[in-house]
Amino acid sequence: DGEAPAQSSSEAQSSASFSLQLQTADLVPCLRQLCTAFTPADGKRVKIFFMAFVEKLPITFDRERIEQAVSILLNNSVRFSPSNSKIKVFVDAHSGKAVIRISDTGIGIPDEVKEHVFDAYMGDSEVNLNLSLVKDIVEAHHGTVEVSDNPGGGTVFVIGLPAESKPVDDVIEEAILMDDEEENNEENTL
């Protein structure tokens, strides 16, 4: 799949009860591949737009766990968004961090819930257990995860992971149209 082999590998124990299989690899193709292959759990038709503001973004991470965290956020975005909506996934480097931003135009999260959205015991237990897992995965990578309102309606989740910043080389945008009849149709929008 065109990725360079891992440059370093180690195992780390997180505060949650799972271990990380860390490797240094490029986050951009990892997220591009995840977005291209993503199939919503409920089969809802959505458009996923992927945009990278850097050509390469090497970081040390557990690919399987970061893909799991991003997949949880994508599934929640689909779950709380209407059919035919757009979900945007952006990746960029800023202030020594890899930044993954997932925005949707769904129903949003009430302000009184936002401060507890990552607590396992709050509200809809399935959603919050998953969001609690996202937080555990990101924090095990010494990163941060935040939630805010999307100015156009909906929700924005931002994950920040330690990385070495690279200059902006290229902007890559892809739209992936998915539903139960058309799986993984990709259209370039640039």
mmCIF file of C-alpha atoms in Angstrom:
data_model
loop_
_atom_site.group_PDB
_atom_site.id
_atom_site.type_symbol
_atom_site.label_atom_id
_atom_site.label_comp_id
_atom_site.label_asym_id
_atom_site.label_seq_id
_atom_site.Cartn_x
_atom_site.Cartn_y
_atom_site.Cartn_z
ATOM 1 C CA ASP A 1 0.000 0.000 0.000
ATOM 2 C CA GLY A 2 2.960 2.297 -0.575
ATOM 3 C CA GLU A 3 3.815 3.034 3.023
ATOM 4 C CA ALA A 4 7.374 2.998 4.218
ATOM 5 C CA PRO A 5 8.178 0.234 6.682
ATOM 6 C CA ALA A 6 8.084 1.124 10.344
ATOM 7 C CA GLN A 7 11.218 2.925 11.449
ATOM 8 C CA SER A 8 10.820 2.099 15.095
ATOM 9 C CA SER A 9 8.690 -0.281 17.057
ATOM 10 C CA SER A 10 7.890 -0.537 20.721
ATOM 11 C CA GLU A 11 5.123 -1.534 23.062
ATOM 12 C CA ALA A 12 3.567 0.816 25.593
ATOM 13 C CA GLN A 13 1.002 0.173 28.308
ATOM 14 C CA SER A 14 -1.838 2.692 28.511
ATOM 15 C CA SER A 15 -3.894 3.681 31.528
ATOM 16 C CA ALA A 16 -6.736 1.717 29.953
ATOM 17 C CA SER A 17 -6.225 -2.024 29.956
ATOM 18 C CA PHE A 18 -4.702 -2.429 26.514
ATOM 19 C CA SER A 19 -1.194 -2.232 25.114
ATOM 20 C CA LEU A 20 -0.056 -0.218 22.127
ATOM 21 C CA GLN A 21 1.990 -1.610 19.256
ATOM 22 C CA LEU A 22 3.839 1.577 18.324
ATOM 23 C CA GLN A 23 5.506 2.172 14.992
ATOM 24 C CA THR A 24 6.638 5.248 13.107
ATOM 25 C CA ALA A 25 4.686 5.619 9.878
ATOM 26 C CA ASP A 26 2.939 8.221 7.736
ATOM 27 C CA LEU A 27 -0.488 9.135 9.138
ATOM 28 C CA VAL A 28 -1.798 10.596 5.840
ATOM 29 C CA PRO A 29 -2.115 7.356 3.820
ATOM 30 C CA CYS A 30 -3.393 5.549 6.923
ATOM 31 C CA LEU A 31 -6.323 7.971 7.270
ATOM 32 C CA ARG A 32 -6.893 8.187 3.506
ATOM 33 C CA GLN A 33 -7.157 4.393 3.326
ATOM 34 C CA LEU A 34 -9.460 4.275 6.363
ATOM 35 C CA CYS A 35 -11.809 6.892 4.878
ATOM 36 C CA THR A 36 -11.834 5.184 1.480
ATOM 37 C CA ALA A 37 -12.632 1.766 2.981
ATOM 38 C CA PHE A 38 -15.022 3.032 5.675
ATOM 39 C CA THR A 39 -18.490 1.515 5.573
ATOM 40 C CA PRO A 40 -21.007 2.959 8.044
ATOM 41 C CA ALA A 41 -22.242 0.406 10.575
ATOM 42 C CA ASP A 42 -25.879 1.240 9.823
ATOM 43 C CA GLY A 43 -25.497 1.265 6.019
ATOM 44 C CA LYS A 44 -26.572 4.917 5.829
ATOM 45 C CA ARG A 45 -25.569 6.761 2.664
ATOM 46 C CA VAL A 46 -23.076 9.529 3.428
ATOM 47 C CA LYS A 47 -20.246 11.366 1.692
ATOM 48 C CA ILE A 48 -16.909 11.319 3.451
ATOM 49 C CA PHE A 49 -14.485 14.007 2.367
ATOM 50 C CA PHE A 50 -10.828 13.451 3.195
ATOM 51 C CA MET A 51 -8.412 16.361 3.028
ATOM 52 C CA ALA A 52 -4.726 16.367 3.928
ATOM 53 C CA PHE A 53 -2.966 19.701 4.293
ATOM 54 C CA VAL A 54 0.424 17.980 4.353
ATOM 55 C CA GLU A 55 1.784 15.444 1.910
ATOM 56 C CA LYS A 56 3.437 13.337 4.621
ATOM 57 C CA LEU A 57 3.007 13.284 8.377
ATOM 58 C CA PRO A 58 5.235 10.732 10.113
ATOM 59 C CA ILE A 59 4.222 9.977 13.682
ATOM 60 C CA THR A 60 4.768 7.173 16.162
ATOM 61 C CA PHE A 61 1.429 5.469 16.782
ATOM 62 C CA ASP A 62 -0.491 2.223 17.024
ATOM 63 C CA ARG A 63 -2.184 2.217 13.627
ATOM 64 C CA GLU A 64 -4.889 -0.264 14.630
ATOM 65 C CA ARG A 65 -5.863 1.758 17.722
ATOM 66 C CA ILE A 66 -5.893 5.135 15.941
ATOM 67 C CA GLU A 67 -7.970 3.620 13.141
ATOM 68 C CA GLN A 68 -10.326 2.274 15.832
ATOM 69 C CA ALA A 69 -10.668 5.730 17.422
ATOM 70 C CA VAL A 70 -11.296 7.468 14.089
ATOM 71 C CA SER A 71 -13.781 4.743 13.056
ATOM 72 C CA ILE A 72 -15.741 5.254 16.285
ATOM 73 C CA LEU A 73 -15.935 8.991 15.598
ATOM 74 C CA LEU A 74 -16.973 8.377 11.974
ATOM 75 C CA ASN A 75 -19.675 5.888 13.004
ATOM 76 C CA ASN A 76 -21.038 8.344 15.587
ATOM 77 C CA SER A 77 -21.038 11.101 12.953
ATOM 78 C CA VAL A 78 -23.011 8.862 10.601
ATOM 79 C CA ARG A 79 -25.364 7.727 13.373
ATOM 80 C CA PHE A 80 -26.360 11.280 14.332
ATOM 81 C CA SER A 81 -26.390 12.792 10.826
ATOM 82 C CA PRO A 82 -29.148 12.622 8.220
ATOM 83 C CA SER A 83 -28.765 10.468 5.102
ATOM 84 C CA ASN A 84 -26.835 12.078 2.259
ATOM 85 C CA SER A 85 -24.920 14.300 4.657
ATOM 86 C CA LYS A 86 -21.239 15.177 4.441
ATOM 87 C CA ILE A 87 -18.639 14.139 6.989
ATOM 88 C CA LYS A 88 -15.245 15.779 6.642
ATOM 89 C CA VAL A 89 -11.941 14.340 7.824
ATOM 90 C CA PHE A 90 -8.977 16.725 7.802
ATOM 91 C CA VAL A 91 -5.388 15.961 8.721
ATOM 92 C CA ASP A 92 -2.736 18.613 9.269
ATOM 93 C CA ALA A 93 0.400 19.378 11.274
ATOM 94 C CA HIS A 94 0.321 22.235 13.750
ATOM 95 C CA SER A 95 2.658 23.166 16.614
ATOM 96 C CA GLY A 96 4.382 19.772 16.672
ATOM 97 C CA LYS A 97 1.120 17.832 16.554
ATOM 98 C CA ALA A 98 -0.691 15.753 14.001
ATOM 99 C CA VAL A 99 -4.234 17.116 13.984
ATOM 100 C CA ILE A 100 -7.181 14.977 12.885
ATOM 101 C CA ARG A 101 -10.453 16.892 12.601
ATOM 102 C CA ILE A 102 -13.764 15.100 11.983
ATOM 103 C CA SER A 103 -16.802 17.296 11.400
ATOM 104 C CA ASP A 104 -20.394 16.449 10.633
ATOM 105 C CA THR A 105 -23.686 18.250 10.121
ATOM 106 C CA GLY A 106 -25.709 16.047 12.453
ATOM 107 C CA ILE A 107 -27.836 16.923 15.462
ATOM 108 C CA GLY A 108 -24.874 18.134 17.530
ATOM 109 C CA ILE A 109 -24.208 17.657 21.217
ATOM 110 C CA PRO A 110 -25.970 19.823 23.809
ATOM 111 C CA ASP A 111 -23.630 22.153 25.710
ATOM 112 C CA GLU A 112 -24.459 20.552 29.069
ATOM 113 C CA VAL A 113 -23.364 17.158 27.726
ATOM 114 C CA LYS A 114 -20.107 18.243 26.024
ATOM 115 C CA GLU A 115 -18.022 18.399 29.204
ATOM 116 C CA HIS A 116 -18.994 14.793 30.050
ATOM 117 C CA VAL A 117 -19.119 13.347 26.529
ATOM 118 C CA PHE A 118 -15.989 11.235 27.097
ATOM 119 C CA ASP A 119 -17.185 9.824 30.431
ATOM 120 C CA ALA A 120 -18.159 6.145 30.192
ATOM 121 C CA TYR A 121 -21.162 6.565 32.494
ATOM 122 C CA MET A 122 -22.845 9.569 30.847
ATOM 123 C CA GLY A 123 -26.035 9.402 28.727
ATOM 124 C CA ASP A 124 -26.264 6.877 25.887
ATOM 125 C CA SER A 125 -24.018 4.147 27.271
ATOM 126 C CA GLU A 126 -23.014 2.715 23.869
ATOM 127 C CA VAL A 127 -21.972 6.109 22.499
ATOM 128 C CA ASN A 128 -20.209 7.144 25.684
ATOM 129 C CA LEU A 129 -18.389 3.851 26.142
ATOM 130 C CA ASN A 130 -17.095 4.272 22.602
ATOM 131 C CA LEU A 131 -16.141 7.923 23.162
ATOM 132 C CA SER A 132 -14.487 6.946 26.431
ATOM 133 C CA LEU A 133 -12.443 4.400 24.460
ATOM 134 C CA VAL A 134 -11.490 7.112 21.932
ATOM 135 C CA LYS A 135 -10.229 9.257 24.799
ATOM 136 C CA ASP A 136 -8.288 6.317 26.305
ATOM 137 C CA ILE A 137 -6.646 5.511 22.958
ATOM 138 C CA VAL A 138 -5.694 9.117 22.240
ATOM 139 C CA GLU A 139 -4.388 9.734 25.764
ATOM 140 C CA ALA A 140 -2.353 6.511 25.594
ATOM 141 C CA HIS A 141 -0.609 8.175 22.618
ATOM 142 C CA HIS A 142 0.025 11.292 24.783
ATOM 143 C CA GLY A 143 -2.546 13.134 22.697
ATOM 144 C CA THR A 144 -5.720 15.105 23.242
ATOM 145 C CA VAL A 145 -9.287 14.837 21.986
ATOM 146 C CA GLU A 146 -11.811 17.669 22.098
ATOM 147 C CA VAL A 147 -15.380 18.236 20.966
ATOM 148 C CA SER A 148 -17.029 21.456 19.803
ATOM 149 C CA ASP A 149 -19.913 22.716 17.695
ATOM 150 C CA ASN A 150 -19.587 22.804 13.938
ATOM 151 C CA PRO A 151 -20.451 26.408 12.942
ATOM 152 C CA GLY A 152 -22.688 25.031 10.167
ATOM 153 C CA GLY A 153 -24.491 22.703 12.610
ATOM 154 C CA GLY A 154 -23.331 19.371 13.948
ATOM 155 C CA THR A 155 -20.219 18.387 15.844
ATOM 156 C CA VAL A 156 -16.448 18.622 15.427
ATOM 157 C CA PHE A 157 -14.024 16.222 17.110
ATOM 158 C CA VAL A 158 -10.339 17.156 17.074
ATOM 159 C CA ILE A 159 -7.577 14.681 17.905
ATOM 160 C CA GLY A 160 -4.065 15.990 18.505
ATOM 161 C CA LEU A 161 -1.152 13.526 18.483
ATOM 162 C CA PRO A 162 2.570 14.246 18.979
ATOM 163 C CA ALA A 163 4.348 14.568 15.618
ATOM 164 C CA GLU A 164 7.129 16.322 13.812
ATOM 165 C CA SER A 165 5.687 19.132 11.709
ATOM 166 C CA LYS A 166 6.470 19.117 8.019
ATOM 167 C CA PRO A 167 5.913 22.023 5.604
ATOM 168 C CA VAL A 168 2.638 22.103 3.697
ATOM 169 C CA ASP A 169 3.455 20.373 0.424
ATOM 170 C CA ASP A 170 0.117 19.599 -1.125
ATOM 171 C CA VAL A 171 -3.588 19.608 -0.391
ATOM 172 C CA ILE A 172 -5.320 16.357 -1.190
ATOM 173 C CA GLU A 173 -9.090 16.140 -1.128
ATOM 174 C CA GLU A 174 -11.147 13.098 -1.896
ATOM 175 C CA ALA A 175 -14.827 12.437 -1.556
ATOM 176 C CA ILE A 176 -16.010 8.928 -0.930
ATOM 177 C CA LEU A 177 -19.676 8.152 -1.573
ATOM 178 C CA MET A 178 -20.989 5.199 0.372
ATOM 179 C CA ASP A 179 -24.211 3.325 0.697
ATOM 180 C CA ASP A 180 -25.292 -0.279 0.784
ATOM 181 C CA GLU A 181 -25.589 -0.462 -3.029
ATOM 182 C CA GLU A 182 -22.456 1.477 -4.003
ATOM 183 C CA GLU A 183 -19.539 0.491 -1.819
ATOM 184 C CA ASN A 184 -16.461 2.701 -1.762
ATOM 185 C CA ASN A 185 -17.091 4.773 -4.909
ATOM 186 C CA GLU A 186 -14.404 7.409 -4.925
ATOM 187 C CA GLU A 187 -14.579 10.735 -6.701
ATOM 188 C CA ASN A 188 -11.800 13.309 -6.750
ATOM 189 C CA THR A 189 -13.096 16.791 -6.188
ATOM 190 C CA LEU A 190 -9.943 18.727 -7.062
#
